[in-house]
Amino acid sequence: MRLLAMGYTDQSAAQELRLSVRTVAYTMRSLMDRLGVENRFQLALLLGAAGAAPQPPRYGDSGPKET
């Protein structure tokens, strides 16, 4: 979920995780079915509201600030 929230495609997430693209797609579909949502946008909203998915970095945000 974190990789997809960061903008990775199914294919690039699969490569990063060393999984097949079908495994990533199947897992996403399974999550959507279990949570009763119709699409990935709804899944992201639901998981984001629950705090289960990290917020993607904002444009121009260079990450955590050190003080």
XYZ file of C-alpha atoms in Angstrom:
67
model
C 0.000 0.000 0.000
C 2.806 2.385 0.854
C 4.437 2.012 -2.565
C 1.168 2.508 -4.389
C 0.401 5.559 -2.221
C 3.790 6.919 -3.268
C 2.800 6.656 -6.923
C 4.242 3.282 -7.867
C 2.339 1.348 -10.489
C 1.396 -2.275 -9.917
C 4.351 -3.235 -12.091
C 6.922 -1.054 -10.336
C 5.606 -2.083 -6.886
C 5.834 -5.741 -7.921
C 9.448 -5.250 -9.023
C 10.321 -3.456 -5.787
C 8.730 -6.214 -3.679
C 9.948 -9.025 -5.944
C 6.408 -10.250 -6.551
C 4.438 -10.842 -9.711
C 2.217 -8.082 -11.054
C -0.736 -10.461 -10.706
C 0.019 -10.909 -7.000
C -0.087 -7.146 -6.445
C -3.299 -6.755 -8.464
C -4.930 -9.758 -6.750
C -4.012 -8.411 -3.310
C -5.490 -5.001 -4.146
C -8.707 -6.603 -5.426
C -8.911 -8.763 -2.307
C -8.556 -5.719 -0.048
C -11.232 -3.858 -2.016
C -13.612 -6.825 -1.747
C -13.031 -7.275 1.988
C -13.531 -3.585 2.716
C -16.518 -3.223 0.393
C -15.152 -0.559 -1.928
C -15.488 -0.379 -5.697
C -12.171 1.146 -6.755
C -8.670 2.054 -5.617
C -9.598 5.664 -4.938
C -12.223 4.561 -2.422
C -9.724 2.090 -0.942
C -7.146 4.850 -0.502
C -9.701 7.138 1.155
C -10.800 4.415 3.540
C -7.278 3.321 4.472
C -6.071 6.905 4.762
C -8.961 7.819 7.081
C -8.193 4.769 9.216
C -4.505 5.713 9.380
C -3.573 2.406 7.755
C -1.869 3.989 4.745
C 0.789 6.695 4.946
C 0.167 10.067 3.400
C 2.070 10.416 0.120
C 4.725 13.142 0.049
C 3.450 16.541 -1.040
C 4.878 18.347 -4.024
C 7.932 20.284 -2.914
C 8.155 18.443 0.406
C 11.704 17.260 0.945
C 10.788 14.986 3.828
C 11.113 15.303 7.591
C 12.755 18.454 8.878
C 15.649 18.058 11.254
C 16.057 20.625 14.011
